[in-house]
Coordinates of C-alpha atoms in Angstrom, one line a residue:
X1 CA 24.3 -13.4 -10.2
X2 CA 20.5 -14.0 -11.1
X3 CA 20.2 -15.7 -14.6
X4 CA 17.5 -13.9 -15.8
X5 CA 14.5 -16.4 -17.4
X6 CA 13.0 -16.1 -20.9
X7 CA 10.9 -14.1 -20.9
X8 CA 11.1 -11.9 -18.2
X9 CA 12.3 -8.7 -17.8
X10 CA 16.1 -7.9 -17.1
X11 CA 15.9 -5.3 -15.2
X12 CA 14.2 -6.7 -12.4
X13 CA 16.5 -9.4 -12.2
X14 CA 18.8 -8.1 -10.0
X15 CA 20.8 -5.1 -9.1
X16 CA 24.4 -4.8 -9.0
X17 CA 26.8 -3.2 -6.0
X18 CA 27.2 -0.7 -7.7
X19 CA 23.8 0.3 -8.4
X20 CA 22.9 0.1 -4.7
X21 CA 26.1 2.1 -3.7
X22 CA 24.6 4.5 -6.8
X23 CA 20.9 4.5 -4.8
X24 CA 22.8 5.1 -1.9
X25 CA 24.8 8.1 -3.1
X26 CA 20.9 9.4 -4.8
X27 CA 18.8 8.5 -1.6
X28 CA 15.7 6.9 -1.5
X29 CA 12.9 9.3 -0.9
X30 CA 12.5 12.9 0.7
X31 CA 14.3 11.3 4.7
X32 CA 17.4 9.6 2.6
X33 CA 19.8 12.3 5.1
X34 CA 19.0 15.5 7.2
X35 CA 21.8 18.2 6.6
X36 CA 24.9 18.8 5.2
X37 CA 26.4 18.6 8.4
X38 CA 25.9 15.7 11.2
X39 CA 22.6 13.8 11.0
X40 CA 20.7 14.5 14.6
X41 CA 20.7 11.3 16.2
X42 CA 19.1 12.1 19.3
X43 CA 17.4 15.5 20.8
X44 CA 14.4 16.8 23.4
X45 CA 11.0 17.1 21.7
X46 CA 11.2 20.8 22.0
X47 CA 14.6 21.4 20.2
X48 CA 13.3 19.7 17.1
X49 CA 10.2 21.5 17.0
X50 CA 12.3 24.6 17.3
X51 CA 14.2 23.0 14.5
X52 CA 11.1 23.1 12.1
X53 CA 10.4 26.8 12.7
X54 CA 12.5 29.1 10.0
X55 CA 14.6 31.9 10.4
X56 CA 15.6 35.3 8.3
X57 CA 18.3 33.1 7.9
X58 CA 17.4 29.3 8.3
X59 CA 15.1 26.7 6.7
X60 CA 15.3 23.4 8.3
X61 CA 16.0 20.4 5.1
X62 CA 13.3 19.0 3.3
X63 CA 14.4 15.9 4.9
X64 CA 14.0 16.9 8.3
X65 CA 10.8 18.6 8.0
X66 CA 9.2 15.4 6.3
X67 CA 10.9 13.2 9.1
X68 CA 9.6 14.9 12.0
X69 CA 5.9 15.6 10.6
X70 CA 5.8 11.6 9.9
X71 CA 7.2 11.3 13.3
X72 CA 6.0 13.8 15.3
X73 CA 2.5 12.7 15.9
X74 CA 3.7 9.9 18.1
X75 CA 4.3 12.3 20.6
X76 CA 2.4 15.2 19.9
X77 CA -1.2 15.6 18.0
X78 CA -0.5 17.5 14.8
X79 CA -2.9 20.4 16.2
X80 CA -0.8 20.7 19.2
X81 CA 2.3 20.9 17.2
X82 CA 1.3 23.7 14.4
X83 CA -0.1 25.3 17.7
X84 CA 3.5 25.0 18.9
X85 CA 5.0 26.1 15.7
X86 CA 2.3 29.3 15.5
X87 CA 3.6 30.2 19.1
X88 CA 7.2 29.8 17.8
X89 CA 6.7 32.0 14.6
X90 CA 5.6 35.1 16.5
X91 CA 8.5 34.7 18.9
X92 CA 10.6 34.7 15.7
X93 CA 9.0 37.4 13.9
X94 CA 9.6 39.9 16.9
X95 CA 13.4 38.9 16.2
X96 CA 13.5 38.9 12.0
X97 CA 13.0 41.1 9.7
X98 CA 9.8 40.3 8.5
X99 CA 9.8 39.9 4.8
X100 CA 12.5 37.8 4.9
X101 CA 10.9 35.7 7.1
X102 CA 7.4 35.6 6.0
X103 CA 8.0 33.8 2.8
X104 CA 10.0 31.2 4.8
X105 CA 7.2 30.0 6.9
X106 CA 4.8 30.0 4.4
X107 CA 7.1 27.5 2.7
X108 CA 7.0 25.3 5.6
X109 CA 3.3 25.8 5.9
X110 CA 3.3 24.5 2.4
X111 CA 5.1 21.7 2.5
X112 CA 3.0 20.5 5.5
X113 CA -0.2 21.0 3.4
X114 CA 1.1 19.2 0.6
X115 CA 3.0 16.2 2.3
X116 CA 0.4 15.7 5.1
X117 CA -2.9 17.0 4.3
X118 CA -4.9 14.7 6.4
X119 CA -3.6 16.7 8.7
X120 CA -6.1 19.7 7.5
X121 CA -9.2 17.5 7.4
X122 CA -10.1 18.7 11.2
X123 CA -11.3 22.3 10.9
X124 CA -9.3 22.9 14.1
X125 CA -6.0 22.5 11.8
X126 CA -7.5 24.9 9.1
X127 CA -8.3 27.5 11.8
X128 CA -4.8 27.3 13.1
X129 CA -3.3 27.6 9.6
X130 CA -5.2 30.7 8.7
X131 CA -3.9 32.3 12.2
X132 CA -0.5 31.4 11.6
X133 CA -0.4 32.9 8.0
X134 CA -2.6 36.1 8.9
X135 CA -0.5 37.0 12.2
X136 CA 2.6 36.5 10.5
X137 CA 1.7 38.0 7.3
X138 CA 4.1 40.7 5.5
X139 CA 2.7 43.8 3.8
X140 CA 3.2 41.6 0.3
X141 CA 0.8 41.4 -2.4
X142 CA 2.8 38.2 -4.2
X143 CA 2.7 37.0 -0.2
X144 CA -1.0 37.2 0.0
X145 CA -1.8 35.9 -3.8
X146 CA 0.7 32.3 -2.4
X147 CA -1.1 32.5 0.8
X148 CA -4.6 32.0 -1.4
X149 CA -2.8 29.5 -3.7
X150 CA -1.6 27.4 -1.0
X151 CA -5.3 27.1 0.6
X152 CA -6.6 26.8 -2.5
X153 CA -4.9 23.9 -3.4
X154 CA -5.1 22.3 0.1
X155 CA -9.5 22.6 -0.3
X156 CA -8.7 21.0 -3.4
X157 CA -6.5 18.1 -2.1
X158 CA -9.1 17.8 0.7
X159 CA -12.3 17.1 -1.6
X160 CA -10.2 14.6 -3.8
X161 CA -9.3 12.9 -1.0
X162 CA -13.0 12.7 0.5
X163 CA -14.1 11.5 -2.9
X164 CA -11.5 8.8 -3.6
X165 CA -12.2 7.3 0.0
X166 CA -15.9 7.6 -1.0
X167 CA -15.1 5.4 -4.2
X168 CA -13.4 2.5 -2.1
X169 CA -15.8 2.4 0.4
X170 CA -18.4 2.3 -2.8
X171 CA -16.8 -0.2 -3.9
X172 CA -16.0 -2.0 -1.7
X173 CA -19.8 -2.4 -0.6
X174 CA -21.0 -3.3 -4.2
X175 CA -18.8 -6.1 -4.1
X176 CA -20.0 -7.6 -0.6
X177 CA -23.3 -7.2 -2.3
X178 CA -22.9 -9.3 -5.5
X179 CA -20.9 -12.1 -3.6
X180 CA -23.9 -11.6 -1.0
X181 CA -25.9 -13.6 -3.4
X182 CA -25.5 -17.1 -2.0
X183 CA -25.6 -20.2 -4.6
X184 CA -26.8 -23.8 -3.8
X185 CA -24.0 -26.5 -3.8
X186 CA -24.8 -29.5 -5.3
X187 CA -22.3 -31.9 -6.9
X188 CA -20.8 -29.2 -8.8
X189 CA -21.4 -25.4 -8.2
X190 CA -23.0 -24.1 -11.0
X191 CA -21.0 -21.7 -13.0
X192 CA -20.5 -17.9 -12.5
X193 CA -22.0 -15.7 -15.0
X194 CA -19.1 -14.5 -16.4
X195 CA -15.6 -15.9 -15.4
X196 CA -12.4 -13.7 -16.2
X197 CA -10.8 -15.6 -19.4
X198 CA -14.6 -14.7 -21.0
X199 CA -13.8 -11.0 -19.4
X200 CA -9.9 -10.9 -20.4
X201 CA -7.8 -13.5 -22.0
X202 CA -4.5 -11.4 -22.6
X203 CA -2.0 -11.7 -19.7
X204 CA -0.5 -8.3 -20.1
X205 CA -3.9 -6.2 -20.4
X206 CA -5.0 -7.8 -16.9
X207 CA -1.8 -7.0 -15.8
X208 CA -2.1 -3.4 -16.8
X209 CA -5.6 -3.3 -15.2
X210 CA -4.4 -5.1 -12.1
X211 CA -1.7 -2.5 -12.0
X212 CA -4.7 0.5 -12.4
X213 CA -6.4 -0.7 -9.3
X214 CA -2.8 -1.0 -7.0
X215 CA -1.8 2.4 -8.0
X216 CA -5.5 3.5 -7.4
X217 CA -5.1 2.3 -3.7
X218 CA -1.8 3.7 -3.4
X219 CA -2.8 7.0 -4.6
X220 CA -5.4 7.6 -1.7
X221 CA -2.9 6.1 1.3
X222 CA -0.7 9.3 3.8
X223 CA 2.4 8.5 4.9
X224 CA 1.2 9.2 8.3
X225 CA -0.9 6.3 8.1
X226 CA 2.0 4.2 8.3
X227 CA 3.1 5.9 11.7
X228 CA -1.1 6.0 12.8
X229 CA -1.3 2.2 12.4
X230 CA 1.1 1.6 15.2
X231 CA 0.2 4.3 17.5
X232 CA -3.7 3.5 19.3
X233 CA -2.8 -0.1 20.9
X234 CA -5.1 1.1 23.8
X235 CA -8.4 -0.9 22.9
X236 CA -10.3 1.3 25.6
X237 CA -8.5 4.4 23.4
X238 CA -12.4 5.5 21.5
X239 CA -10.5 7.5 19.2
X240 CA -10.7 6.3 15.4
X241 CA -7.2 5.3 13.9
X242 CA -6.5 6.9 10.7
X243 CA -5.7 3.9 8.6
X244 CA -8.1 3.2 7.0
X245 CA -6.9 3.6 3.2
X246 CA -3.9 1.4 4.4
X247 CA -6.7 -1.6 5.5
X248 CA -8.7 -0.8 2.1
X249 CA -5.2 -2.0 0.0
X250 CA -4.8 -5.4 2.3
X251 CA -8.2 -5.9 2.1
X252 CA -7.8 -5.6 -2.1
X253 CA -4.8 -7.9 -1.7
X254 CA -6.8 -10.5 0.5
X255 CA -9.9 -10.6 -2.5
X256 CA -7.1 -10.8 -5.5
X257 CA -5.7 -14.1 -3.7
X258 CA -9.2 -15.3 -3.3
X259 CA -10.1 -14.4 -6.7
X260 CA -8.0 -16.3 -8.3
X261 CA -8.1 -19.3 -5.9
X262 CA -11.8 -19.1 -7.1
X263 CA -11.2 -19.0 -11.4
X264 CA -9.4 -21.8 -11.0
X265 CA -11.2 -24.0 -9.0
X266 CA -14.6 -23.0 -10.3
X267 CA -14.2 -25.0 -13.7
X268 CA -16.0 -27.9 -14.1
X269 CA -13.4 -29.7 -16.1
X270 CA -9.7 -30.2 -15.5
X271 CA -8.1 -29.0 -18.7
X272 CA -10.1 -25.6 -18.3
X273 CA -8.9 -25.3 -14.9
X274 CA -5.2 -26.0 -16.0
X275 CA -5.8 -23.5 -18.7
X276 CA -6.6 -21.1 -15.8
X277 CA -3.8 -21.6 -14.6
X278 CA -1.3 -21.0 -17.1
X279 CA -3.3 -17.8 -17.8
X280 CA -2.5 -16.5 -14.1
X281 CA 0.8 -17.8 -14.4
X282 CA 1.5 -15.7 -17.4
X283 CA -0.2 -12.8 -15.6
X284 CA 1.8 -12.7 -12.7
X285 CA 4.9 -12.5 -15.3
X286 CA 3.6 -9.7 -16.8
X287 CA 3.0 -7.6 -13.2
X288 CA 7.0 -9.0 -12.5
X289 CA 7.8 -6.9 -15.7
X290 CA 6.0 -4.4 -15.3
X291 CA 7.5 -3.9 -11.5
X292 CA 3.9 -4.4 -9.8
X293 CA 5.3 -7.2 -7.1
X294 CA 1.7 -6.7 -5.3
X295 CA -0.4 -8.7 -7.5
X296 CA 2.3 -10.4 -8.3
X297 CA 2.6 -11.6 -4.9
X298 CA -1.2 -11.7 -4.5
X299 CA -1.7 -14.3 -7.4
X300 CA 1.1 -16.6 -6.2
X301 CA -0.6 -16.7 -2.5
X302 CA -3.8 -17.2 -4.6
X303 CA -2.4 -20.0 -6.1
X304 CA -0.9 -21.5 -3.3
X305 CA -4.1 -21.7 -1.0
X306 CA -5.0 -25.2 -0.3
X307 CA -7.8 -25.4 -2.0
X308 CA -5.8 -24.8 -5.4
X309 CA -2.2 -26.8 -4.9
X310 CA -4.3 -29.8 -3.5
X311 CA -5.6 -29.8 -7.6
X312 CA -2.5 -32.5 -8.3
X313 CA -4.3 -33.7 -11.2
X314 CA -5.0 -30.2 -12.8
X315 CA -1.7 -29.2 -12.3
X316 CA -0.4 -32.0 -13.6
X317 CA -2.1 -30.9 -17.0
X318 CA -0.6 -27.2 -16.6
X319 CA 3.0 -25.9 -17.9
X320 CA 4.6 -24.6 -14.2
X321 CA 8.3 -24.1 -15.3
X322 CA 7.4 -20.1 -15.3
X323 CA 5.1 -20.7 -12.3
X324 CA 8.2 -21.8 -10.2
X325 CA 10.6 -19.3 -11.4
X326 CA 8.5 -16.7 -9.7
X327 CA 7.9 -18.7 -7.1
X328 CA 11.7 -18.1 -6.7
X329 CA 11.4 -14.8 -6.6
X330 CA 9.0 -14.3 -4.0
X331 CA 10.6 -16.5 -1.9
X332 CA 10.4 -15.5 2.0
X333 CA 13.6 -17.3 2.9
X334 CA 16.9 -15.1 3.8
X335 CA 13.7 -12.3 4.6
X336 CA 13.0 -12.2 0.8
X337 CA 16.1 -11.7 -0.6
X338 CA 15.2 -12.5 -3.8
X339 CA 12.9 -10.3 -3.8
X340 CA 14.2 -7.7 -2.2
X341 CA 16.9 -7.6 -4.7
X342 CA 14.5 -7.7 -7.7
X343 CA 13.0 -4.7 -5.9
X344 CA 15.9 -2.6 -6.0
X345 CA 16.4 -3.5 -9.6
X346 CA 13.3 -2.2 -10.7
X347 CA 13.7 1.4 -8.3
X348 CA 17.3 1.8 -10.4
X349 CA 15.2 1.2 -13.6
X350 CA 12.6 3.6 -12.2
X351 CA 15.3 6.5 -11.0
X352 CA 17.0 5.9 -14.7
X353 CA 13.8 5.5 -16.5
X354 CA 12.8 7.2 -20.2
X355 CA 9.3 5.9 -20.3
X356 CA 6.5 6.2 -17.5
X357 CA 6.0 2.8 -17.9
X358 CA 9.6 2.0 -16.9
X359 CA 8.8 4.2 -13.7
X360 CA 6.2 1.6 -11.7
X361 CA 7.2 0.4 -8.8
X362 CA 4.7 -0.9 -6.5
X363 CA 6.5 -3.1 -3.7
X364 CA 4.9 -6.1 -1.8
X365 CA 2.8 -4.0 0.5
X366 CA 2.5 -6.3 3.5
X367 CA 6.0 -6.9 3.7
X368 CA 6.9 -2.9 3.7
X369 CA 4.5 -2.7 6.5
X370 CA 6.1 -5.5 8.0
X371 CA 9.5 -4.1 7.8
X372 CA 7.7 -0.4 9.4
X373 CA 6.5 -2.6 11.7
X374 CA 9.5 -3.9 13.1
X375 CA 11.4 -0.9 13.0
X376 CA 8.8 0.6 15.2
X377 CA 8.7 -2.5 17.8
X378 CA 12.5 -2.6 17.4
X379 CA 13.8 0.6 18.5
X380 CA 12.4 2.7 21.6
X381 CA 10.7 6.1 20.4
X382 CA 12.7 7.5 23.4
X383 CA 16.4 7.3 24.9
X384 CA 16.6 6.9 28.7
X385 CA 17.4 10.2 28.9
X386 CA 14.3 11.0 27.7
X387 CA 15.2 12.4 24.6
X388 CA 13.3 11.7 21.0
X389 CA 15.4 8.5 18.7
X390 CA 15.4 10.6 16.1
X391 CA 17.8 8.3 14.3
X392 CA 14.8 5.8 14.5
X393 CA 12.3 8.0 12.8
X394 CA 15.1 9.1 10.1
X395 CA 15.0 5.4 8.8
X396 CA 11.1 5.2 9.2
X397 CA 11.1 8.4 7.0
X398 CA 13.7 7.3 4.7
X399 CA 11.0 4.1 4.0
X400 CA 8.4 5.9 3.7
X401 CA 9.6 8.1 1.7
X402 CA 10.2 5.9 -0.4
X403 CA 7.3 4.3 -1.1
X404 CA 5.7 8.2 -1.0
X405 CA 8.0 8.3 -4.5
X406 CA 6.4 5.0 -6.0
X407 CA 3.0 6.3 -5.2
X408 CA 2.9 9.5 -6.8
X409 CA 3.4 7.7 -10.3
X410 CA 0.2 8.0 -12.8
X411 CA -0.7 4.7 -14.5
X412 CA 0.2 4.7 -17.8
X413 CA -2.1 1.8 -19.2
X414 CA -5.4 3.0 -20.8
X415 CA -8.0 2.0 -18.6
X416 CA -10.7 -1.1 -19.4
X417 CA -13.6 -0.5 -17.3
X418 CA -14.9 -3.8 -17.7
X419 CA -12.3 -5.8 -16.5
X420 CA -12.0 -3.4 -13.9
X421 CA -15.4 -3.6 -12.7
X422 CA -15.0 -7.4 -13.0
X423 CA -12.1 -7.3 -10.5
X424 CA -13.5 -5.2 -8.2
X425 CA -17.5 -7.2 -8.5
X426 CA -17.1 -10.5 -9.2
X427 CA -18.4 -13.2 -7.0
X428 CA -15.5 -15.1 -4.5
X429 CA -15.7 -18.1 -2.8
X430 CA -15.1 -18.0 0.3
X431 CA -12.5 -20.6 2.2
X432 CA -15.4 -23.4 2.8
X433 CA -16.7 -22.8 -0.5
X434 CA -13.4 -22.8 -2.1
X435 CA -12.5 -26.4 -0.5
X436 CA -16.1 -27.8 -1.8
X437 CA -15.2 -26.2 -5.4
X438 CA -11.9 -28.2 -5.1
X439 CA -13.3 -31.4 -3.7
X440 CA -16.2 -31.8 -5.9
X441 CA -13.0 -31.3 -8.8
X442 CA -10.8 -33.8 -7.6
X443 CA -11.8 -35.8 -4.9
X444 CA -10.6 -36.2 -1.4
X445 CA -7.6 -38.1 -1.2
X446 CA -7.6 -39.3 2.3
X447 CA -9.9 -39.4 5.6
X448 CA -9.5 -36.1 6.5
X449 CA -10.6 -34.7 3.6
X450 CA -13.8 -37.2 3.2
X451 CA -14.8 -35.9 6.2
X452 CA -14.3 -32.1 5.7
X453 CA -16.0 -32.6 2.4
X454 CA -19.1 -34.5 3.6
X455 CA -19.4 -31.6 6.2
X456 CA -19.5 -28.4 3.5
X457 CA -21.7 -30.9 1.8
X458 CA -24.4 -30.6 4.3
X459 CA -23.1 -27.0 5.7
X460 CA -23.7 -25.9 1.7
X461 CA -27.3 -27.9 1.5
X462 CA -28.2 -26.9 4.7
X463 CA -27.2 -23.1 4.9
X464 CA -26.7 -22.2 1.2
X465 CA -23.0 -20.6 2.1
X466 CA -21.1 -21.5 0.2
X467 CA -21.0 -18.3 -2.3
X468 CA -19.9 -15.9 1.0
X469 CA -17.9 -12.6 0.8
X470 CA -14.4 -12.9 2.4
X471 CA -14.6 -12.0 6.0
X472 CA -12.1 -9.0 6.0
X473 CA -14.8 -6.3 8.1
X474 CA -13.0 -6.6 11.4
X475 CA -9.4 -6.7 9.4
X476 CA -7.2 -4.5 11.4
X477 CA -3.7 -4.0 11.0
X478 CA -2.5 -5.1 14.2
X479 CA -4.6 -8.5 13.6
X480 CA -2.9 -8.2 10.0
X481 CA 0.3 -8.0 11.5
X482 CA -0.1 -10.6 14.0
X483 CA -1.7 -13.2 11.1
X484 CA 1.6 -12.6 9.5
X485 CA 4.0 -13.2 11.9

């Protein structure tokens, strides 16, 4: 077993057997099983649509109808499919009696609003809806007064939704802008404004903060988008993918590493850079405690670019004991055991949890959509006898699902709207710039390095470059995926 370090939680350590049989027994997320009876494994397209649509007398498992609306748009557009399921529902209602049935497909109608309302944003899929409901509709006052709840609340969802994408895309433009501003190199860049120990010099508050913005991200990303990301390979396929709250989070992921490869190296002198260090160090403990293994994950990588572990002397000056005890944890080898096992540690502390605090969970995102991807290139979508994997999709659904869970949770830390601005504005190197930063530190050690420095030398003089946003525009997540692998 794990001997947990001082100073870190224990409960991310490690989980026992028995709390994974316990997880097992609880399920992870809304696709954990189907039915009380034998899990579908394999059927035609049309039998599980049929499958979603309700009777006087049946109402498919919340697992099921979350499953197949995550899986479904692989093979059918979600307008073809409520189209389907309208066509379905007046068959049914010629056979039920009505206000039994009514109620039932209005609670399928809602659940789709609720779990999927991207879905909605096309007025096509709103027009459908209000069919569906109005054809089917009993002669029920409480009926109607849901029916106006339920779009009610799905005009709501919609406009928070456009506003939150509004806000990443705002900022992710103001901070293009402000590391737009290109500084001189030359034998030392000049120093930043502000730098983040003069911002925040408390390990656990930037921690919180760092853990506003992940849950922020996570907040505004569907679980379709997670089926959507895999599905337009076709390059001459015009039509826009649907990802693109998913590519806002790896983006935010790809500045954190480059933010704190650029605090550290920006110092002019070594023990202020070392001191930078321990503060990450102790920062990235604090997200390990607090179960946010994203910027966690994200400072380690930062930490490790080139650029910073060539610093020998500077880290010579630092305390790294903690440093490689995390390290540890993060470790790819045996496909991240260790930190797969810290992850279930801290989803039993969230299921058992008092305290919303204990409740955060926010997983290493490019390694869930890692293991999504896989499962998808793994397994065929179809059988040979043409039938639907469902078994496939009941796994992609219990992952999602999943993470669906961890998202839903409300950060619990009181906001600071400084540092947050700071993390979201401030000024990053880019990978040239970061490598002049750290040779104009500590100088190059061998040929190689004499030469790459005397180039940036003349690139920065020359071009004025060296202070360039990170090049993540054309990010998408199949390039992701293949930078990865």
């Amino acid at each position: 077993m794990f001997t947990t370090p001082s100073g870190f939680s224990p409960h991310l350590a490690c989980a026992e057997p028995e709390e994974e049989e316990e997880a097992a027994q609880e399920g992870q997320g809304p696709a954990a099983c189907l039915a009380d009876g034998p899990p579908i494994s394999s059927a035609s397209l049309e039998t599980l649509i049929q499958n979603l649509v309700p009777t006087a007398d049946y109402y498919p498992e919340k697992a099921y109808v979350f499953t197949f609306l995550l899986s479904a748009r692989l093979f059918i557009p979600p307008t073809e499919l409520l189209a389907r399921v309208c066509e379905l529902c007046i068959k049914q209602q010629q056979l039920d009696q009505m206000r039994k049935f009514g109620p039932k497909i209005l609670q399928l109608l809602t659940e789709w609003t609720e779990t999927f309302p991207s879905d909605f944003k096309e007025e096509k899929m709103v027009g459908l809806l209000k069919d569906i409901i109005h054809r089917i509709a009993p002669c029920d006052e409480a009926y109607w007064k849901t029916l106006n709840q339920v779009l009610q609340k799905l005009s709501q969802r919609l406009a928070l939704m456009s506003q939150g994408e509004e806000s990443i895309i705002k900022v992710s433009l103001n901070a293009s802008y402000i590391s737009d501003k290109l500084v001189a190199f030359k034998t030392k860049p000049p120093p930043i404004q502000k730098d983040m120990l003069s911002i925040c010099n408390d390990p656990y508050t930037l921690a919180q903060q760092l853990t506003h913005v992940e849950l922020e991200h996570l907040a505004h990303i569907g679980p379709e988008e997670f089926v959507q990301a895999f599905v337009q390979k076709d390059p001459l396929d015009g039509t826009r993918k649907k990802t693109s709250n998913l590519e806002a989070y790896v983006r935010w992921f790809n500045r954190l590493c480059y933010l704190v490869a650029t605090e550290i190296c920006m110092p002019a002198k070594k023990k202020q850079r070392a001191l930078v260090i321990e503060f990450f160090i102790d920062v990235a403990r604090e997200c390990f405690n607090i179960g946010n293994f994203n910027s966690l994950m994200a400072i380690i990588s930062g930490m490790n670019m080139s650029p910073v572990s060539r610093l020998k002397k500077t880290w010579g000056k630092a305390k790294t004991a903690k440093f490689f005890i995390l390290e540890h944890q993060m470790d790819p080898t045996g496909n991240f055991y260790n930190y797969r096992t810290a992850l279930r540690g801290a989803a039993h502390r969230s299921r058992t949890a008092n305290s919303n605090r204990e409740k955060i969970v926010i997983p290493f995102f490019s390694l869930l959509i890692k293991d999504i991807y896989f499962l998808n290139e793994g397994c065929a979508n179809r059988l040979p006898n043409g039938h639907v994997n469902f078994e496939k999709f009941v796994e992609l659904g219990r992952q999602v699902g999943e993470f669906i869970i961890w998202k839903q949770m409300e950060c619990p830390f009181e906001e600071d709207q400084t540092i947050l601005h700071y993390l979201h504005t401030a000024p990053i190197f880019s990978e040239d710039g970061l490598y002049l930063a750290s040779y104009e530190s500590e100088s190059p050690e061998n040929q190689v390095e004499k030469d790459r420095w005397k180039a940036l030398r003349y690139l920065s003089l020359k071009c004025n470059i060296c202070r360039t946003p990170l090049t993540v525009t054309t990010l998408s997540i199949h390039s992701f995926m293949s930078d990865m692998l």
